[in-house]
Short mmCIF file of C-alpha atoms in Angstrom, two decimals:
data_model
loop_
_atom_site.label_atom_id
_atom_site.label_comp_id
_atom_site.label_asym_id
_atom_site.label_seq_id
_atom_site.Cartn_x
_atom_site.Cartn_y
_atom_site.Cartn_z
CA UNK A 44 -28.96 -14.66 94.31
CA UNK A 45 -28.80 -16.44 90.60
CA UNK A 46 -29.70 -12.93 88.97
CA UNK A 47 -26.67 -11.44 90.76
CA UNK A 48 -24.46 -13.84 89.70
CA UNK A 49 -22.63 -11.51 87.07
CA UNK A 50 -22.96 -8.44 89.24
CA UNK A 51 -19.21 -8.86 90.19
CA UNK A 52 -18.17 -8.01 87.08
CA UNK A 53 -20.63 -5.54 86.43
CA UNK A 54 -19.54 -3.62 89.13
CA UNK A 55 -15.77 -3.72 88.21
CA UNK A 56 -15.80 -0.11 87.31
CA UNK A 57 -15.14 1.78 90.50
CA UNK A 58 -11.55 3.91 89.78
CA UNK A 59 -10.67 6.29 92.76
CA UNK A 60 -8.48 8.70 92.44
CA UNK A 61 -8.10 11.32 95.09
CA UNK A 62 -10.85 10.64 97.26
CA UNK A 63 -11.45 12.41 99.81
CA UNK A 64 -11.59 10.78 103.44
CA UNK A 65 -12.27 12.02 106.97
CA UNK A 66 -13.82 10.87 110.37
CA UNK A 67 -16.28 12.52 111.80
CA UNK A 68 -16.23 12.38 115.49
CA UNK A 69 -19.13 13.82 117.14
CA UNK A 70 -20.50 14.58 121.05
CA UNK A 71 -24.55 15.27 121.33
CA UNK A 72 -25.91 17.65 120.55
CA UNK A 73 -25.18 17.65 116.67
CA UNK A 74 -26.12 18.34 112.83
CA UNK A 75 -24.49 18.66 110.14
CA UNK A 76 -26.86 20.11 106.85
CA UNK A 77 -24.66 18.73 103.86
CA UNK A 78 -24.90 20.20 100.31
CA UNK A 79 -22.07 18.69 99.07
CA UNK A 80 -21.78 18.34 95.37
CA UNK A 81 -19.27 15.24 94.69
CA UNK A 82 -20.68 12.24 92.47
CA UNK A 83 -21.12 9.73 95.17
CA UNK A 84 -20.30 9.89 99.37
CA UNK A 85 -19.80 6.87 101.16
CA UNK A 86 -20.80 7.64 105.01
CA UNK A 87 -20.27 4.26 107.46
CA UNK A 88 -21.23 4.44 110.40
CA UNK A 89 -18.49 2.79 112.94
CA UNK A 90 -20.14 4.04 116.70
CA UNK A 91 -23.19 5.38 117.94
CA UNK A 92 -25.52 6.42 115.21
CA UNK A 93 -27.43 9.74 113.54
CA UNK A 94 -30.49 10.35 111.73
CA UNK A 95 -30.84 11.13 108.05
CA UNK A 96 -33.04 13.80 107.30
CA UNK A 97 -34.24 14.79 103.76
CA UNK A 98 -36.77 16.26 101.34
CA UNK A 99 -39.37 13.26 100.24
CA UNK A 100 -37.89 10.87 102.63
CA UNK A 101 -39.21 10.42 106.49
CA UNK A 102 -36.31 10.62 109.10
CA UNK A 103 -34.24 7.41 109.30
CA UNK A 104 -32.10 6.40 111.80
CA UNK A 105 -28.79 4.53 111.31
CA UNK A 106 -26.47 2.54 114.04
CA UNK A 107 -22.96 1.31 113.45
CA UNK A 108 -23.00 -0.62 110.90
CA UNK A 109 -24.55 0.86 108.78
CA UNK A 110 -24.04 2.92 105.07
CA UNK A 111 -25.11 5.91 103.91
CA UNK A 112 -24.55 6.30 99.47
CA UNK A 113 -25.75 9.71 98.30
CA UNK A 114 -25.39 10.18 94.88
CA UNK A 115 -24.94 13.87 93.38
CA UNK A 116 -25.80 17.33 94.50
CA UNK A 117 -28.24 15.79 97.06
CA UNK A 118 -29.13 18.19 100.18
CA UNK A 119 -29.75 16.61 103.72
CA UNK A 120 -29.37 16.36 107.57
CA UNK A 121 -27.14 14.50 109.60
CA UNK A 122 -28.18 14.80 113.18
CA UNK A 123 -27.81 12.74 116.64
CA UNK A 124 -31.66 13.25 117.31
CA UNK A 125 -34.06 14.01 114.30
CA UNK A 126 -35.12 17.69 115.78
CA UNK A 127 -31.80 18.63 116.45
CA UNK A 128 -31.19 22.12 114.35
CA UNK A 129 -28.35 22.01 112.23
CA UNK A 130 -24.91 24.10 113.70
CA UNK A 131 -22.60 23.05 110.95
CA UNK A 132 -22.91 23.57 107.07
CA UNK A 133 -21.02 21.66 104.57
CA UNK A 134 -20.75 22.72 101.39
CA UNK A 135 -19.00 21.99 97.68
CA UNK A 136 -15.40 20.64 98.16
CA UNK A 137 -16.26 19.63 102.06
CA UNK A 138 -15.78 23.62 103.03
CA UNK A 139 -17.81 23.23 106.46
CA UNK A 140 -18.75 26.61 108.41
CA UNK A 141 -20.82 27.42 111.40
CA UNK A 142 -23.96 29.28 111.43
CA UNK A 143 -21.93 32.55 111.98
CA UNK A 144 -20.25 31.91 108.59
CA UNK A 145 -17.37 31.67 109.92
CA UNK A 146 -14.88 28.69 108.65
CA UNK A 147 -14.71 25.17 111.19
CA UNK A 148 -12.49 23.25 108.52
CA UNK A 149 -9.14 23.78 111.14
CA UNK A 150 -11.06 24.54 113.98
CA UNK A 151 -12.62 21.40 114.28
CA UNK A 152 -9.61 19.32 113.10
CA UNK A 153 -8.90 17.01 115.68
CA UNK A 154 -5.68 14.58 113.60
CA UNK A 155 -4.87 12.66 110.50
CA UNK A 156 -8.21 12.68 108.35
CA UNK A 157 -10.28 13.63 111.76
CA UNK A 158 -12.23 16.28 112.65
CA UNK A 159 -15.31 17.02 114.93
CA UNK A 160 -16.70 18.38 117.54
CA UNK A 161 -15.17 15.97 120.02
CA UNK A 162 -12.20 13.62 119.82
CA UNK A 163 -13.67 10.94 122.14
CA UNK A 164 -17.70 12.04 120.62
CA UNK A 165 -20.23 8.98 121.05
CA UNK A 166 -21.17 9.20 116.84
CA UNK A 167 -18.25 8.88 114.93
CA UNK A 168 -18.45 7.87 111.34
CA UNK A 169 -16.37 7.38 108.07
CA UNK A 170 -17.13 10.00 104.93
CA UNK A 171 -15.62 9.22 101.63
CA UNK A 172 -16.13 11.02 98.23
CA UNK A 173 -15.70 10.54 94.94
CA UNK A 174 -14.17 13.26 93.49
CA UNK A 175 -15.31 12.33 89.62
CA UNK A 176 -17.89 10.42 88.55
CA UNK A 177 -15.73 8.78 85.30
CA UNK A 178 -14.25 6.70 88.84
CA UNK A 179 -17.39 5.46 89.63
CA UNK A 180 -18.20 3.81 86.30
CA UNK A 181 -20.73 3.73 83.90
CA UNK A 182 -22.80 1.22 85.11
CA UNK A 183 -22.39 1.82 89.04
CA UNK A 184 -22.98 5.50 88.61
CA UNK A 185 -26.48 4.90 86.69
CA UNK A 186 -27.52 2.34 88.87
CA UNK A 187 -27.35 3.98 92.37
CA UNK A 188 -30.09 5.76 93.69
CA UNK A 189 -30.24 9.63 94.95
CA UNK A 190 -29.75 8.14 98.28
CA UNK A 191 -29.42 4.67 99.64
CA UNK A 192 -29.18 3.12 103.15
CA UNK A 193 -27.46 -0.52 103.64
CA UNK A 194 -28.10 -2.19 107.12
CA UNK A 195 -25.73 -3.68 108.57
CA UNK A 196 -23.76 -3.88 105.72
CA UNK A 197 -20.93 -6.86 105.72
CA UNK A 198 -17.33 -5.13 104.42
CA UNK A 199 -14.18 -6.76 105.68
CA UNK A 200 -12.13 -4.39 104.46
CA UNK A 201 -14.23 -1.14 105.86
CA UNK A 202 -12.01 -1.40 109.37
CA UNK A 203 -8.64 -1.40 107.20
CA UNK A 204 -9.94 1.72 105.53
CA UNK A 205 -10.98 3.38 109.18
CA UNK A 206 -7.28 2.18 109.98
CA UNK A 207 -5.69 3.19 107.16
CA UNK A 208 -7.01 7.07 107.19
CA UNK A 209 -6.06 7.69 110.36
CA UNK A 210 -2.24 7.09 109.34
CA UNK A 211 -0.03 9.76 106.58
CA UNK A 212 2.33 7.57 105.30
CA UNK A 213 4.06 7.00 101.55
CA UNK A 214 1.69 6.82 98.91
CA UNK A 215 -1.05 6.81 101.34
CA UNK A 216 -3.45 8.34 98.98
CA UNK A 217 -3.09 5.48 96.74
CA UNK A 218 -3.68 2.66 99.42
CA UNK A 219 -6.96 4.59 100.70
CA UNK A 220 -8.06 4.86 96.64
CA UNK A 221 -8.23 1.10 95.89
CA UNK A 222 -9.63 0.07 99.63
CA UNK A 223 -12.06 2.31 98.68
CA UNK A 224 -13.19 0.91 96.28
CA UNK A 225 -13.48 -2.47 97.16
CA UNK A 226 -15.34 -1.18 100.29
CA UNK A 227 -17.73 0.59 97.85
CA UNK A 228 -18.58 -2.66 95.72
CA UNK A 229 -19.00 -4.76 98.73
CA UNK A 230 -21.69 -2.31 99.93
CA UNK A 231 -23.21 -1.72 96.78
CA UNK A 232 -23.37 -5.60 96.33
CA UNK A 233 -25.28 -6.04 99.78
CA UNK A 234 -27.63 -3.19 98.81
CA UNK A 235 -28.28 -4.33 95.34
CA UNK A 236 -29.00 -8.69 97.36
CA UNK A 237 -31.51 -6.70 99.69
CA UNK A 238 -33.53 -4.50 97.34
CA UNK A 239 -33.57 -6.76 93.53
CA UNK A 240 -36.66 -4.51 92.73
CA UNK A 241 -34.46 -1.39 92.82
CA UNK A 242 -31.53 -2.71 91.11
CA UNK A 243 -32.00 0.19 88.10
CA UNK A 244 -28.88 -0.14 86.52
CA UNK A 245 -27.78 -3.65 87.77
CA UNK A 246 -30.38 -4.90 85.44
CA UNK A 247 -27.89 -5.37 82.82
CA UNK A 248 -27.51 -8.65 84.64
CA UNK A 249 -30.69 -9.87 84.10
CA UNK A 250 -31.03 -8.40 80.42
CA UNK A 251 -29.23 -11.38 78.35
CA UNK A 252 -28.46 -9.38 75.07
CA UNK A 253 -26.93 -6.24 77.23
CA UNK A 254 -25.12 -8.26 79.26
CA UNK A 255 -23.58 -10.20 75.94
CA UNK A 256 -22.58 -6.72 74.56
CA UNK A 257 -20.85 -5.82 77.82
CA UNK A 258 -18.93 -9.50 77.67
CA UNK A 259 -17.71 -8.56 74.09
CA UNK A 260 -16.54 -5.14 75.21
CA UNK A 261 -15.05 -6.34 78.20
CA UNK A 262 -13.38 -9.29 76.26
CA UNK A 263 -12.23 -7.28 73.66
CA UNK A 264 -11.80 -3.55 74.31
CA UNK A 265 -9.49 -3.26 71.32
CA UNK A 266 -11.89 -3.78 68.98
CA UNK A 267 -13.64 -1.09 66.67
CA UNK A 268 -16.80 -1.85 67.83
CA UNK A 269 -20.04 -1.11 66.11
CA UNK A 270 -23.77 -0.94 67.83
CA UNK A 271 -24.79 -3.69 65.05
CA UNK A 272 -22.07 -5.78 65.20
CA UNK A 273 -22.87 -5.62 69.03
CA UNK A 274 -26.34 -6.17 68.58
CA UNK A 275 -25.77 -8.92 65.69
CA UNK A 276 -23.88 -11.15 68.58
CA UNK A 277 -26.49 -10.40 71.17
CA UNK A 278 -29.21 -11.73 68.45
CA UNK A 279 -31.32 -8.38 68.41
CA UNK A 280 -31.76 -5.17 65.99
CA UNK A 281 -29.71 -2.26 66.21
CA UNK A 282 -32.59 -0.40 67.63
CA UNK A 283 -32.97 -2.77 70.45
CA UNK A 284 -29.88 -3.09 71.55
CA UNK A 285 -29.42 0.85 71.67
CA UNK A 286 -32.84 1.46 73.50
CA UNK A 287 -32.09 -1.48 75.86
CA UNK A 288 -28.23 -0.22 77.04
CA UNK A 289 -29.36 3.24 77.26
CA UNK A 290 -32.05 2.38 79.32
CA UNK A 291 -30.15 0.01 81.65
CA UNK A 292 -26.87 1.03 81.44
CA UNK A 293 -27.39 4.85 81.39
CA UNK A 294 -25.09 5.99 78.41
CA UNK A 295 -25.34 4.03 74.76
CA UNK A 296 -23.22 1.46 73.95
CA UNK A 297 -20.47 2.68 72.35
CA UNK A 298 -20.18 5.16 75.20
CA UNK A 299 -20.07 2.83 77.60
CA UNK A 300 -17.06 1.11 75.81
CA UNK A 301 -15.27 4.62 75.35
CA UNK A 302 -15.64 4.66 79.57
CA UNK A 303 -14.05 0.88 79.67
CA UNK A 304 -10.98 1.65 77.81
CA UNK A 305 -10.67 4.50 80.31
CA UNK A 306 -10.86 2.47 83.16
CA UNK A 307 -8.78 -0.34 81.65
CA UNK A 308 -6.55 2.39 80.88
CA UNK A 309 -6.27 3.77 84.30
CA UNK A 310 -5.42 -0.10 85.56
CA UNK A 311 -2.66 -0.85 83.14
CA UNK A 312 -0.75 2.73 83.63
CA UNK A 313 0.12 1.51 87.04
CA UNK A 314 2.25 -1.47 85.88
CA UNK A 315 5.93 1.17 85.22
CA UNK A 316 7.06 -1.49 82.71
CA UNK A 317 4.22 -0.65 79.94
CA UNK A 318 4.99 2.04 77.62
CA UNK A 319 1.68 4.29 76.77
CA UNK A 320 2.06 3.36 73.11
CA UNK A 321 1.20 -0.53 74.50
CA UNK A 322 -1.61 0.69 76.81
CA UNK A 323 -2.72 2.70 73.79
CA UNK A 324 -3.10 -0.19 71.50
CA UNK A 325 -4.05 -2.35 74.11
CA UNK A 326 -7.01 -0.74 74.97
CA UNK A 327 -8.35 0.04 71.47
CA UNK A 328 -6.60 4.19 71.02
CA UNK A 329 -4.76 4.15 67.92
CA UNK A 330 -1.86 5.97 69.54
CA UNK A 331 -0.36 7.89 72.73
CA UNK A 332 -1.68 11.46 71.82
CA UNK A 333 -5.79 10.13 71.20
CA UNK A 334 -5.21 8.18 74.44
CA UNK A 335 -3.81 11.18 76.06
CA UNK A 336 -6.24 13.64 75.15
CA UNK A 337 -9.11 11.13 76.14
CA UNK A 338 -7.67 10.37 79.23
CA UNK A 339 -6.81 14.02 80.74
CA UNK A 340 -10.82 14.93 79.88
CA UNK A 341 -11.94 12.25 81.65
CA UNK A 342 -9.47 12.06 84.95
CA UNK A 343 -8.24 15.83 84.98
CA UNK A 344 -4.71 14.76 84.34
CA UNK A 345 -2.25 13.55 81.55
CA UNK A 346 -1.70 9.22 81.89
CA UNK A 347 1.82 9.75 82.37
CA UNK A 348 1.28 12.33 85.91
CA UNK A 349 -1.67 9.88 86.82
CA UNK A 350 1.21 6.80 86.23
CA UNK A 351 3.19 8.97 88.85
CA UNK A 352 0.85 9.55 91.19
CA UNK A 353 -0.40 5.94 91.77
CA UNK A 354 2.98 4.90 91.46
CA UNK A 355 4.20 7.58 94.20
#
């Protein structure tokens, strides 16, 4: 557990915005074939259990309690028994359609963020996606795997979220954004305790002069940061440092800062009393417009329409 002593802040990078959420309620016999296309799905299970199916990978059952992460444009089976022929298809954006073709998104609505093929079904389970992988993080979206299973994984706040999507209040979206992902980090954290060998990304935690140059960023995001005065601090070469972030952190290092202003960003917009010109300077832009510009690439929308949407 002493290597995974920094992984809390490591893994402070997870920014939903929009996610999408549903439960799945299903009666035997079922499978789903998912080609979904989003940057990371979350898939708890809360009752009963399925079996993952997948190229390179033997079938797998899970129980309640357990997570699914699949990372990318990742095909595979959900099923209640693993010989079970798939009836449902679900495809890019969660459009879902039967083997006629023929479009089960309403017909298989059953509430609020529900849908199956049976209200009261014996497998029910919680889907969440990330619509964007700049919300995921640098770090966190390098170090997951194509697909991951966490046993009996220990989230308090997973039965809030279960809670929470079954209700369509004010600002809902919002509320069901930030449990999200503090669900997400609590299961990536219990994956990353039970398999240290396949930490990939995580390993900036264990790499002393990548994790100093993610301290300095972190401390100072302001700053125009070089790769040698990074490296100069960390007590390596240039060359080192740059071979060493790429290779653990997945983008170079002055990348990864670009991404950390971004997210910083993202957390001070939703405090009404800070103009942009502040958050601008505050997170190292050197003005509203360059902030602007960088912003609505990354997140799809200006910072003043995201400040009204989490605000909402």
């Amino acid at each position: 557990m002493a290597e995974l002593a920094g992984t809390t802040d490591i893994l402070d990078g997870p920014r939903a915005r929009g996610a999408f959420l549903l439960r799945v309620l299903m009666e035997p016999p079922w499978a789903l074939e998912i080609a979904e296309d989003a940057p990371l799905t979350v898939v708890a299970v809360l009752t009963g259990g399925f079996w993952l199916r997948c190229a390179d990978r033997a079938p797998q059952q899970l129980v309640a309690g357990d997570v699914l992460l699949v990372r990318g444009a990742t095909r595979y089976l959900l099923s209640d028994e693993p010989t079970t022929a798939p009836d449902i298809h679900i495809g890019p954006g969660q459009a879902c359609s039967g083997t006629d073709g023929r479009d089960l998104s309403e017909e298989l609505a059953t509430g609020v963020r529900a849908w199956g093929n049976d209200a009261a079904g014996r497998d029910t389970m919680l889907v969440a996606s990330y619509p964007q992988e700049v919300q995921l993080g640098t770090v966190l979206a390098a170090a997951l795997p194509r697909i991951a299973v966490v046993n009996a994984a220990e989230s308090p706040l997973l039965p809030v979220l279960v809670a929470e999507a079954a209700r369509d209040a004010l600002g809902q979206e919002a509320v069901l954004d930030r449990i999200l992902d503090v669900v997400l980090i609590s299961v990536v954290r219990d994956w990353a305790a039970e398999a240290p060998a396949g930490l990939a990304g995580l390993r900036v935690v264990t790499d002393p002069a990548v994790a100093e140059a993610v301290r300095l960023i972190k401390a100072e995001p302001s700053r125009a940061w070089t790769v040698d005065e990074l490296a100069a601090a960390a007590g390596v070469s240039r060359s080192v440092l740059a071979r060493r972030f790429q290779a653990v952190v997945g983008v170079p290092p002055i990348g990864y800062l670009a991404q950390w202003r971004l997210s910083l960003a993202a957390d001070l917009l939703r405090d009404t009393r800070r103009t942009l010109a502040s958050v601008s300077r505050e997170v190292g832009y050197g003005g509203p417009f360059s902030l602007s510009a960088a912003f609505k690439k990354a997140y799809g929308v200006s910072p003043a329409a995201y400040r009204s949407e989490v605000s909402a």
